[in-house]
Amino acid sequence: MTNFTITTDAPWVNGLQVLETMTPAFRNNLGPAEGVEGLMSKYNIRQLYQDPVTTRRIDHVRADPGYVDLTCAYHDSVEECLVIGGSVTLDGEGLMETGDYFWRPPGFVHCAWSENGFEAILMMEGISPTDGSGPVSRVVHPHEIAGSNPVNTIEEDALGPRGWVRHQPSGLLPWAPVPEDAWPHGGSLQARTLSLNVNTGAASRLVRATTSLELPASVSNRERFIIVLEGVIDISDQTSVPAIGLLHVPAGQELNAMQITAGTKVMLKTGPIL
Ligand SMILES: [Fe+2]
């Protein structure tokens, strides 16, 4: 059975329109009301995925030069990000540049500013008990406690099953075979593991094709999100997926055969085995 979704044509949305896509628990806690319009005028997204039940969202984000969060905050959800252009400073965490990745468990206070602007794949995990993630929300906290976790002060408990991948330059990670239970591919794809759930094997990886190849149709018992970062994936009987487009394949569903050109690079997010 084939039942997957392709998102290639998500429009850019700017400013106050972005607020409409946010959960009330997020948009109502951005900071002083008089500053919100100015803040959002520098914030642009393409919504690649949103789950109204779990509140999971995956956005292609561009923040303009001079973007500064109005307040520091924590989220009840895991926040995950791969910077794909420019740079952004996260208070309490460091300077994130192109290729840098983070997986932040819930509760850690942070805020962002960017002198020159940045582009990123920004992901809120939403409700996921196995990854220790709650609903997408924003809870304001003072600047002074950035980098700490007022929700759970017992550090090991606060970290959850993937730990806190605080600031990982992806270029420093080794390439390894993509596990066949994540994406059956006959050994032709390589991956850098960005974060890994030690209990369930759910993971976020960067995947590359070193040669042009044709992959047969595949089924995985893990949910798959495939976000094309560079190059293009041609899907049999379907459309092409260029950067930045998203494929979502529920657990147990078949993904069509696909042609991948050499140099194509994707982010692969896989869920727990159901
Ligand atoms: Fe955040």
PDB file of N, CA and C and ligand atoms in Angstrom, residues 75 79 104 110 124, ligand 1:
ATOM      1  N   HIS A  75      10.497  25.596  25.978  1.00  0.00           N
ATOM      2  CA  HIS A  75       9.353  24.919  25.362  1.00  0.00           C
ATOM      3  C   HIS A  75       9.084  23.622  26.110  1.00  0.00           C
ATOM      4  N   GLU A  79      12.897  20.918  20.829  1.00  0.00           N
ATOM      5  CA  GLU A  79      13.139  21.747  19.649  1.00  0.00           C
ATOM      6  C   GLU A  79      14.397  21.221  18.972  1.00  0.00           C
ATOM      7  N   ARG A 104      17.247  19.972  21.505  1.00  0.00           N
ATOM      8  CA  ARG A 104      17.155  20.491  22.869  1.00  0.00           C
ATOM      9  C   ARG A 104      15.946  19.870  23.559  1.00  0.00           C
ATOM     10  N   HIS A 110      16.267  29.572  26.608  1.00  0.00           N
ATOM     11  CA  HIS A 110      17.132  30.079  25.531  1.00  0.00           C
ATOM     12  C   HIS A 110      16.456  31.261  24.853  1.00  0.00           C
ATOM     13  N   MET A 124       9.771  21.257  15.741  1.00  0.00           N
ATOM     14  CA  MET A 124       9.245  21.060  17.086  1.00  0.00           C
ATOM     15  C   MET A 124       8.677  19.649  17.116  1.00  0.00           C
TER      16      MET A 124
HETATM   17 FE    FE B   1      13.076  27.924  20.810  1.00  0.00          FE
END
